[in-house]
PDB file of C-alpha atoms in Angstrom:
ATOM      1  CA  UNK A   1      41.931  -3.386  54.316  1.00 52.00           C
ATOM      2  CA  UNK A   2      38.636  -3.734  52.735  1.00 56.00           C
ATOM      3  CA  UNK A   3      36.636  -0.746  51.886  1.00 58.00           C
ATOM      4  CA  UNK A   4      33.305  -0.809  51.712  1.00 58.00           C
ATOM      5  CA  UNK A   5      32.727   2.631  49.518  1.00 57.00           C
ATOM      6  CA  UNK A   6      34.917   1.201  46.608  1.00 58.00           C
ATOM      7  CA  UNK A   7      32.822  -1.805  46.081  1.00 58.00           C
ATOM      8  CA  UNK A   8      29.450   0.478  45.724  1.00 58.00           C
ATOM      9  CA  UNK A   9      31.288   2.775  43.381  1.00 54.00           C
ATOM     10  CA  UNK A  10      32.250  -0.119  41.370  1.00 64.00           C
ATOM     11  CA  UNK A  11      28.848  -2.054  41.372  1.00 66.00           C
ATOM     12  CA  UNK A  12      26.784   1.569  40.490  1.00 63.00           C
ATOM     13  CA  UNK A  13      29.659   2.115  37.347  1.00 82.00           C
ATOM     14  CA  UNK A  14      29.189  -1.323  35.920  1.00 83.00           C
ATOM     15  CA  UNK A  15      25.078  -0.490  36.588  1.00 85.00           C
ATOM     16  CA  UNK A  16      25.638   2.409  34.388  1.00 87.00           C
ATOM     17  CA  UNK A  17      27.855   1.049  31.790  1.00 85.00           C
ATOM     18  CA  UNK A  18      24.949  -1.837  31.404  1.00 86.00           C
ATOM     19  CA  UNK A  19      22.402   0.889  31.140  1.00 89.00           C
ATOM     20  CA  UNK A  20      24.052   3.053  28.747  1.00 89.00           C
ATOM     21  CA  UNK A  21      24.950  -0.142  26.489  1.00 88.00           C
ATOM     22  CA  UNK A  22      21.713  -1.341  26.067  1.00 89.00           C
ATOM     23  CA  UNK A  23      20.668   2.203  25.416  1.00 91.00           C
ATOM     24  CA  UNK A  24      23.328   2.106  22.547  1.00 90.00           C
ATOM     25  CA  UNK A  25      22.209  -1.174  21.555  1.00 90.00           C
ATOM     26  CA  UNK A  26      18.384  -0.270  21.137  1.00 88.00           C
ATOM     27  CA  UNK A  27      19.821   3.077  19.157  1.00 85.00           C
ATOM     28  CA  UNK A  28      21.662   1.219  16.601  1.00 82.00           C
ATOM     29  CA  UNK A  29      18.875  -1.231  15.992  1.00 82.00           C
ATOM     30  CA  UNK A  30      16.233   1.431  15.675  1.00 77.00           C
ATOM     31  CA  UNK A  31      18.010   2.993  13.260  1.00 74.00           C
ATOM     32  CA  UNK A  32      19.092   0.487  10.718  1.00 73.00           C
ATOM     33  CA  UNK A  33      15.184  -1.107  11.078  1.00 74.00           C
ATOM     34  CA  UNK A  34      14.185   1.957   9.569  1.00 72.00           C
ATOM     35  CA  UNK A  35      16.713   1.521   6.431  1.00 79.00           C
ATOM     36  CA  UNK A  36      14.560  -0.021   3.029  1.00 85.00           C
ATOM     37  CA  UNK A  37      16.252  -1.253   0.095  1.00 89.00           C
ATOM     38  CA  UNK A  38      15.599   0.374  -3.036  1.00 90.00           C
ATOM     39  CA  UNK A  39      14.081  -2.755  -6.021  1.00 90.00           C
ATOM     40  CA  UNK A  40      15.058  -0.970  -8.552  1.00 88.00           C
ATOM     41  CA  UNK A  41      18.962  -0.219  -7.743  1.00 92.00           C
ATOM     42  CA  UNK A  42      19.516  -2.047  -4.614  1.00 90.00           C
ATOM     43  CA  UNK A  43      20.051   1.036  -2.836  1.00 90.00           C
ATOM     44  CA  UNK A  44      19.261   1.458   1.057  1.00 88.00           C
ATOM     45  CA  UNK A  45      18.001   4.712   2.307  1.00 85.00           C
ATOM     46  CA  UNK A  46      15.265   5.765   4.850  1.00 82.00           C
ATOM     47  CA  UNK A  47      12.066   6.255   4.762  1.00 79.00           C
ATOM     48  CA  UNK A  48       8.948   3.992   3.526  1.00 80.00           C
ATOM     49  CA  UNK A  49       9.804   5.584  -0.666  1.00 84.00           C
ATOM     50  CA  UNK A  50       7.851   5.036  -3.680  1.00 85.00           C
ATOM     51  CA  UNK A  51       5.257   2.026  -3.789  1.00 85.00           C
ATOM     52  CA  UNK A  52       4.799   1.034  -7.566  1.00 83.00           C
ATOM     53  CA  UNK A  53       1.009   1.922  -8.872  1.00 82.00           C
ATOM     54  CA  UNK A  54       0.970  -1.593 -10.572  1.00 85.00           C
ATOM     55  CA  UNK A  55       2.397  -4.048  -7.876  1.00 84.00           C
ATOM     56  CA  UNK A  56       2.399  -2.794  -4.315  1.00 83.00           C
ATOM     57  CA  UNK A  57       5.120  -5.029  -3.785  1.00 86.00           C
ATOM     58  CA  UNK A  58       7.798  -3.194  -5.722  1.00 89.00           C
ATOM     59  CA  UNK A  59       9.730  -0.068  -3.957  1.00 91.00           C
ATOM     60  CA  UNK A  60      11.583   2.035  -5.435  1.00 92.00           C
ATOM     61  CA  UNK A  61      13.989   4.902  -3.874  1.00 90.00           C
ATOM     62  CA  UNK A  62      13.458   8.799  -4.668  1.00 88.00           C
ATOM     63  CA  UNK A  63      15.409   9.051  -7.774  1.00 89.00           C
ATOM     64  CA  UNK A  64      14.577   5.443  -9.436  1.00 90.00           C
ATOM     65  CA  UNK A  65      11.194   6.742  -8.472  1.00 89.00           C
ATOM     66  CA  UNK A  66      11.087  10.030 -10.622  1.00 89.00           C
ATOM     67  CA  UNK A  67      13.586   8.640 -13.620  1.00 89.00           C
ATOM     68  CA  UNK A  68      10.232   5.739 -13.623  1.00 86.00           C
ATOM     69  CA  UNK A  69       6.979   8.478 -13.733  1.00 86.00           C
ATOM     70  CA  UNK A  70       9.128  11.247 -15.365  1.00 87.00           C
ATOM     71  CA  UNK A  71      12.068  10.138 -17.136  1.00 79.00           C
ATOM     72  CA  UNK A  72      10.286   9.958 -20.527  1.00 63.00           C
TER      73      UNK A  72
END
């Protein structure tokens, strides 16, 4: 027998599943974008850290950045 309330249960799970997979997807890419890697140790971490005062260029993570301006 066919049963026409099965077959719209099944089409409005696999509509979910697709929605809550691409929601998954666009989570995971959103949050390794926001990882940077550190130029002084290669480290990744989040945030935008420590720009160099002499070449914008160079980033540097929390602690390379405070062992460079105060580790003297």
């Amino acid at each position: 027998m066919y049963n026409e309330n099965n077959t719209t249960v099944k089409k409005v799970s696999k509509k979910k599943a697709g929605i809550i997979g691409g929601i998954a997807v666009i989570a995971a890419i959103a949050v390794f974008a926001g990882r940077t890697e550190c130029d002084s140790c290669g480290k990744k971490f989040f945030g935008s850290g420590t720009v160099d005062l002499l070449d914008e260029n160079y980033v540097m993570c929390d602690d390379c950045a405070e062992d460079y301006y105060f580790g003297f």
